[in-house]
Coordinates of C-alpha atoms in Angstrom, one line a residue:
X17 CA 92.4 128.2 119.8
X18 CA 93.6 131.9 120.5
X19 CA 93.5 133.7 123.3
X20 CA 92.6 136.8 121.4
X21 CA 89.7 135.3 120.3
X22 CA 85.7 136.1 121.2
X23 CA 83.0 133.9 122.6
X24 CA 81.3 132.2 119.7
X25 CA 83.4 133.0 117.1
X26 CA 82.7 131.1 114.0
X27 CA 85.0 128.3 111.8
X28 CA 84.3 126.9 108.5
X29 CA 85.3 123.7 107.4
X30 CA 85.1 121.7 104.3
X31 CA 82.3 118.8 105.6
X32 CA 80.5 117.1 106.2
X33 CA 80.8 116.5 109.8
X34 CA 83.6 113.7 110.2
X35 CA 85.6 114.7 107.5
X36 CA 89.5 114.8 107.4
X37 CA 89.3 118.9 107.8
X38 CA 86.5 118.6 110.6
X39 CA 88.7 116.3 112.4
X40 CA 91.8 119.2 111.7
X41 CA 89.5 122.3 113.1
X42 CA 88.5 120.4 115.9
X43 CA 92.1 119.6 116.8
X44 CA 92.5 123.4 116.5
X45 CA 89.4 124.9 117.6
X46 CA 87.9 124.4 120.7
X47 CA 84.0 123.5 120.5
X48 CA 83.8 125.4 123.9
X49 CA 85.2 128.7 122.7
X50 CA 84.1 128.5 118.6
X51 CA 81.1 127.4 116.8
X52 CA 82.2 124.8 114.0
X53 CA 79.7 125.8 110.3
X54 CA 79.8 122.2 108.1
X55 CA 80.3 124.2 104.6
X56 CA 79.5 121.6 101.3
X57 CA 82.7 122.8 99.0
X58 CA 86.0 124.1 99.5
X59 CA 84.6 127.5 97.7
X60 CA 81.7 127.7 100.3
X61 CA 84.4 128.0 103.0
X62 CA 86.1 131.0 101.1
X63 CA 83.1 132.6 100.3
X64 CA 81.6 132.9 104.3
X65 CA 85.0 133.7 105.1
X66 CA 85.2 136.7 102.2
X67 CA 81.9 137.7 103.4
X68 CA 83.0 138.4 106.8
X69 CA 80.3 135.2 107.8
X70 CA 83.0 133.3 109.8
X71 CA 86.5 134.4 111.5
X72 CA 88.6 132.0 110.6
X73 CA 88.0 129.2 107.9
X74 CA 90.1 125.4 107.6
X75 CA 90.8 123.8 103.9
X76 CA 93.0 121.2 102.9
X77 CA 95.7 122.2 100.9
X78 CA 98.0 119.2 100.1
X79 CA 98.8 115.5 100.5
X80 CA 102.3 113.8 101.1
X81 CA 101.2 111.2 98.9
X82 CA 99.2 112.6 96.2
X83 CA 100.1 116.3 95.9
X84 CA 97.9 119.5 96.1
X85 CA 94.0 119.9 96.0
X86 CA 93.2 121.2 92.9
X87 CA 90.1 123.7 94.1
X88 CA 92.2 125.0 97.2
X89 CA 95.1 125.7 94.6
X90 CA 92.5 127.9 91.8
X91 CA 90.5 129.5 95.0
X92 CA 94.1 130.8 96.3
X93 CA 94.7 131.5 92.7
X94 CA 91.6 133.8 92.6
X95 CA 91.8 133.9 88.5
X96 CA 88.6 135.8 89.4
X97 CA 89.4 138.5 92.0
X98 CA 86.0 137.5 94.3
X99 CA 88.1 136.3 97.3
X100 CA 91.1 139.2 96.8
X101 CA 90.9 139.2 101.0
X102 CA 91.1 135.5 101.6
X103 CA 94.7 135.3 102.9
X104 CA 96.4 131.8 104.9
X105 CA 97.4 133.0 108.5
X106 CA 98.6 129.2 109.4
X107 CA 98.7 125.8 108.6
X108 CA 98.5 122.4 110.5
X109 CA 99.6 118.3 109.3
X110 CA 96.9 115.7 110.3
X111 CA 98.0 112.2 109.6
X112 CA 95.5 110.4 107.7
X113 CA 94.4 106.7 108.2
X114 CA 92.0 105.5 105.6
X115 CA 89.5 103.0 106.4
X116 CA 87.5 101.1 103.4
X117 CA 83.8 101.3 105.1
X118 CA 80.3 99.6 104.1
X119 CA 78.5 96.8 105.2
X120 CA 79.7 93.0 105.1
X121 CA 77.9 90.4 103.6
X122 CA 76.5 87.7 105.7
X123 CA 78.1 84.8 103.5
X124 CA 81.4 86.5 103.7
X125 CA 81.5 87.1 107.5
X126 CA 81.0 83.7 107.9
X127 CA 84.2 82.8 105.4
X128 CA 86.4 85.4 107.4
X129 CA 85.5 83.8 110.6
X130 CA 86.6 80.3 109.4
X131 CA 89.9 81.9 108.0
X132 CA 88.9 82.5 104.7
X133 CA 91.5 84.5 102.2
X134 CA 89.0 87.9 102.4
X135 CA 90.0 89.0 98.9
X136 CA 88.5 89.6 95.1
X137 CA 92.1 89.5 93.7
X138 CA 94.1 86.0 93.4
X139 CA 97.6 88.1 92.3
X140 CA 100.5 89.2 94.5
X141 CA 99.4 91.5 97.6
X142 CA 101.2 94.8 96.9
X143 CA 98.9 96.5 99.1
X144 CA 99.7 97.4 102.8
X145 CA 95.9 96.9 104.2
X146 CA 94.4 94.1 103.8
X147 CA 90.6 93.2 103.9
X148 CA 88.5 92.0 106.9
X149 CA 85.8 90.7 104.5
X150 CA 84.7 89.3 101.9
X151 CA 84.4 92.3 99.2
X152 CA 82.6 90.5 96.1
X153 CA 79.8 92.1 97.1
X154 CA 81.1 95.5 96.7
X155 CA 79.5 97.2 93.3
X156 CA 80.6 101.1 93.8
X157 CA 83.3 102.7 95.7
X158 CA 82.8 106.3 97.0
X159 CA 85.2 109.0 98.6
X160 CA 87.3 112.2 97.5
X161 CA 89.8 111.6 94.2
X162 CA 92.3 112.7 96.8
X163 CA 91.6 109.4 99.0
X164 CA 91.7 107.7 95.4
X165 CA 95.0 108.9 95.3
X166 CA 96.6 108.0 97.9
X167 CA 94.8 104.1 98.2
X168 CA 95.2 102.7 95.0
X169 CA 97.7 99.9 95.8
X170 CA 94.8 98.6 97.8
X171 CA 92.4 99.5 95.3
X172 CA 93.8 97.5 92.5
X173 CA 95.0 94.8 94.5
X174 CA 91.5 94.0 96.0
X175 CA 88.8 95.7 94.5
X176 CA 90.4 96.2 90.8
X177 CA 87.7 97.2 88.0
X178 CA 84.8 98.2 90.1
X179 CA 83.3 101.4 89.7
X180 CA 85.2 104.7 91.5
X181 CA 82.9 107.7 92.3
X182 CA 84.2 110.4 93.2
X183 CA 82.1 112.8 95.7
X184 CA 83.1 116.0 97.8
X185 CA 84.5 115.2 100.6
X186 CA 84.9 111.4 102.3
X187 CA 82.8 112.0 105.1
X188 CA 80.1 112.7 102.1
X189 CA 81.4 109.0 100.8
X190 CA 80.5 107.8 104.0
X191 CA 77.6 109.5 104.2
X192 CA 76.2 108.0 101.4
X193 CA 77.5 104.3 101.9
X194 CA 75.1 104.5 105.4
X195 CA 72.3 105.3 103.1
X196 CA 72.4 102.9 100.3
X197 CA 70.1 100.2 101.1
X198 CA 71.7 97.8 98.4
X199 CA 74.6 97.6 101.1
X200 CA 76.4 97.3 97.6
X201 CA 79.0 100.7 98.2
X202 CA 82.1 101.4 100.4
X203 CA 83.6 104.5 101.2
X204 CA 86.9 105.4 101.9
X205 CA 86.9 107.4 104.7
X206 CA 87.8 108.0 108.1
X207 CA 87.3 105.3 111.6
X208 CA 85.7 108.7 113.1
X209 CA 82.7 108.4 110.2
X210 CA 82.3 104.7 111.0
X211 CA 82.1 105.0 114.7
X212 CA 79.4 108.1 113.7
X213 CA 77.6 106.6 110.8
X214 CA 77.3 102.7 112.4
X215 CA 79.5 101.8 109.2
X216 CA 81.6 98.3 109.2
X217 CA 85.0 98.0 108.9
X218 CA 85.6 96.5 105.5
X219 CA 89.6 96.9 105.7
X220 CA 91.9 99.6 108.0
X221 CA 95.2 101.0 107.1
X222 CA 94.5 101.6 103.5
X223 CA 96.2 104.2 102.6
X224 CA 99.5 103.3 100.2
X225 CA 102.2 104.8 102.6
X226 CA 102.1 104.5 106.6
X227 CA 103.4 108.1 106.6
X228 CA 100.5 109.1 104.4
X229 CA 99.7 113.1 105.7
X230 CA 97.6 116.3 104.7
X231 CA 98.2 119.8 105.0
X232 CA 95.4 122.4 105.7
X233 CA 95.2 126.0 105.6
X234 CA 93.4 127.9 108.6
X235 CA 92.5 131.1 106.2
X236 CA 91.1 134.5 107.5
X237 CA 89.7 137.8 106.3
X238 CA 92.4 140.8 105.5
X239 CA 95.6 141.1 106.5
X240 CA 97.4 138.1 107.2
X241 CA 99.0 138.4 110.9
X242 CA 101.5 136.6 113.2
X243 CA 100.1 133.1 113.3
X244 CA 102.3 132.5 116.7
X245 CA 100.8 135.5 118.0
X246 CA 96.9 134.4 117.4
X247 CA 97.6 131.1 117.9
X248 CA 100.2 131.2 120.9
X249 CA 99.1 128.0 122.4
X250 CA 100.2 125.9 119.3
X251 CA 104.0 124.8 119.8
X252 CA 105.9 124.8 116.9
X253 CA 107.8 121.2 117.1
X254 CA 111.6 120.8 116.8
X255 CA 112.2 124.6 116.0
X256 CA 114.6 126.4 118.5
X257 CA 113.3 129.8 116.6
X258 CA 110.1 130.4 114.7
X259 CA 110.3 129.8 110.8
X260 CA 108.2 131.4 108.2
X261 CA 106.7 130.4 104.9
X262 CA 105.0 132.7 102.5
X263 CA 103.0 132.2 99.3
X264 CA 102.5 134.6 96.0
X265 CA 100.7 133.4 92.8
X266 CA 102.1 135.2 89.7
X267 CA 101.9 134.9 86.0
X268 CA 104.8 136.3 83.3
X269 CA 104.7 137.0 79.7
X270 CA 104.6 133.2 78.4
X271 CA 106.3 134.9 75.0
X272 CA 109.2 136.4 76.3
X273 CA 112.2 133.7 76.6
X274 CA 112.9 133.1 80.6
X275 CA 110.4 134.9 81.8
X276 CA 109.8 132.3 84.2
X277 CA 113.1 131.7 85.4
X278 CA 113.7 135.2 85.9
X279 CA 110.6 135.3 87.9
X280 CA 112.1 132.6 90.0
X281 CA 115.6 133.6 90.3
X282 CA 114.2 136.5 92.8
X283 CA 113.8 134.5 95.3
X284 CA 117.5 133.2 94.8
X285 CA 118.9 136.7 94.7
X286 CA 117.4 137.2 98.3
X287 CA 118.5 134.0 99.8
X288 CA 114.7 132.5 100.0
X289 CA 114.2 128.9 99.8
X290 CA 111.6 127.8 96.9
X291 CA 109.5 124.5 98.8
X292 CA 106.7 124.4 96.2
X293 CA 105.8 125.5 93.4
X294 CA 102.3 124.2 91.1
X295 CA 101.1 125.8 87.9
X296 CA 97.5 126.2 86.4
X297 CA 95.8 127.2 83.5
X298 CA 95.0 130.7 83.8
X299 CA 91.6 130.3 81.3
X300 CA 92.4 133.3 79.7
X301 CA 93.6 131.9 76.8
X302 CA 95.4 128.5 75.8
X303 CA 97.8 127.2 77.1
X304 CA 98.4 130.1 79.5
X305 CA 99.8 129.5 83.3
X306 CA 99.5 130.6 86.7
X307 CA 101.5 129.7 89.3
X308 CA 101.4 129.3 93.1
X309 CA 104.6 129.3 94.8
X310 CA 105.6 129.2 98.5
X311 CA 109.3 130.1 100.0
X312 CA 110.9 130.1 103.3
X313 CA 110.2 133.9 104.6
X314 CA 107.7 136.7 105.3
X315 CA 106.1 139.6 104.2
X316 CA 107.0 141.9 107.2
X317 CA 104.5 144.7 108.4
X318 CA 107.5 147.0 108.1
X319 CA 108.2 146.7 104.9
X320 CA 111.9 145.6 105.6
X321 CA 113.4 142.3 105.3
X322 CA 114.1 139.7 102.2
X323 CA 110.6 138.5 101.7
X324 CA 109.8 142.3 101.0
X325 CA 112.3 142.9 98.9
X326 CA 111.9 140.2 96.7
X327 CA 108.1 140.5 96.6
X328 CA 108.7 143.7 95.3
X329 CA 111.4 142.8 92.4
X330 CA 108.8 140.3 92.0
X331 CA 106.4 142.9 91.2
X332 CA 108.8 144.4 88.5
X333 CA 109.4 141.0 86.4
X334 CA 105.8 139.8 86.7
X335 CA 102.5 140.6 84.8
X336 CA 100.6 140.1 87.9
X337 CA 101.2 139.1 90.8
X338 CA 99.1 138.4 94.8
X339 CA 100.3 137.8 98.0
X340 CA 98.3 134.7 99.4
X341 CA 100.0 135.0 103.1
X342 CA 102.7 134.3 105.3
X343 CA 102.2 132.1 108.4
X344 CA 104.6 130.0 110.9
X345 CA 105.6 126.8 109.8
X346 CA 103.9 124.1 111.5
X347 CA 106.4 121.1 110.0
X348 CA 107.7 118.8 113.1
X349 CA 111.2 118.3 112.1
X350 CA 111.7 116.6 114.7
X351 CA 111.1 113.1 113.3
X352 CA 108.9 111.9 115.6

């Protein structure tokens, strides 16, 4: 991916193999200059990367359609200080496709071929897939809550009351369709698992919006430098002049009045866009928040600039604060 990067230098990504974020780091990561690690949770790929095991390591971070991952969001949180030199150093948008996969019973091959309606649900189709079997055989439905999320039009236009389990990932789903011998499950997952699994196409196109796109974070160890500069290859779409987005997790005293806005208003004072900002419970006591919030800006080496100066009135007005990184953005803007 980087020209100042060493032979067999190491990635993790969230797996298994076919997965949504495998599919990202190989779009970033050459197999001929890296070696891609398959890692089983999202905290597996922060702890190799914390240990120094890996150089550079890919998570997803949010959906367009059904908002932030919850464990990328605590692990950037770091409530526990055990991955204090995890920082993000860039990001990249992979449209997602989602396909319904399993295996298609005999009787209802036969009624698709003859033209028959390939549905379990006699209502109005509010869904924008539709089926390319018969699914009354279909007992269990497997994937990643996110991919629950972001299907359930189709979900409860075709396959309404059956049984959602939720695993780690949906190449896992997938996975695990391909070995039950019932041939009673479908995954939601991608056409790259189906072509690598031998899965059928049960339905394509799932997903409730045709726009429907993740965000991951390519996170390293230490100091978080110039993505453009260890990623130069990667164009940055529709932008005549880099642009920069930072993220900082804070928390304020919850009993003084405003604390929060005034936390906020820094970034105001400084002329810094707020895009996001996501809250969660802190677990030190009830009712209790962190929050994770990213702005248009950097933290410059030099210590000069707007993103300095407001992380450090930031530092004044908040209990505790943590710089999570500052990386190009990726965003094409130019609506293509």
């Amino acid at each position: 991916m980087g020209s100042n990067s060493h032979p067999n230098e190491e990635i993790a990504y969230l797996g298994p193999p076919t997965s949504y974020t495998h599919q990202t780091a190989l779009n970033l990561f050459s197999e001929e200059k890296y070696v891609l690690r398959s890692q089983v949770s999202i905290k597996d790929v922060f702890r190799v990367v914390q240990t120094s095991q890996v150089s550079f390591g890919v998570i997803p971070f949010e959906n367009s359609s059904n908002g932030f991952v919850i464990p990328t969001a605590d692990l950037l949180i770091d409530r526990e200080k055990i991955f204090d030199d995890v920082l993000v150093c860039d990001e990249a948008y992979l449209p997602v496709r989602h396909c319904l996969l399993g295996y298609v019973d005999p009787v209802g091959e036969i009624q698709a071929l003859q033209g028959a309606v390939p549905t379990t649900y006699s209502g109005p189709r509010a869904s924008r897939g539709r089926p390319a079997a018969d699914l009354r055989h279909i007992k269990r439905i497997l994937s990643h809550p996110q991919a629950f999320g972001q299907c359930e039009k189709f979900l409860s236009t075709y396959l309404k009351g059956v049984e959602c389990q939720e695993v780690s990932s949906t190449s896992k789903a997938a996975q695990m369709v391909a070995e039950d011998t019932s041939k009673t499950s479908a995954a939601i997952s991608s056409s790259l698992a189906a072509e690598m699994l031998g899965l059928k196409y049960l339905a394509r196109d799932i997903q409730d919006r045709e726009d429907n796109t993740t965000r991951f974070f390519i996170v390293r160890k230490g100091p978080s430098p110039d993505s453009h500069k260890i990623f130069p290859e990667r164009p940055v779409k529709g932008l005549g002049s880099l642009k920069w987005k930072t993220m900082v997790s804070f928390d304020v005293d919850h009993l003084v009045s405003g604390a929060l806005a005034d936390a906020l208003s820094v970034f105001k004072t400084f002329d810094l866009n707020l895009t996001s900002i996501n809250s969660r419970p802190s677990r030190l006591q009830l009712w209790h928040y962190k929050f994770l919030v990213e702005f248009e800006g950097k933290k410059d080496a030099n210590k000069d600039g707007p993103g300095n100066e407001a992380l450090a009135a930031l530092d004044k007005i908040t209990s505790e604060w943590r710089w999570v990184g500052s990386w190009v953005d990726r965003m094409d803007r130019t609506g293509t």
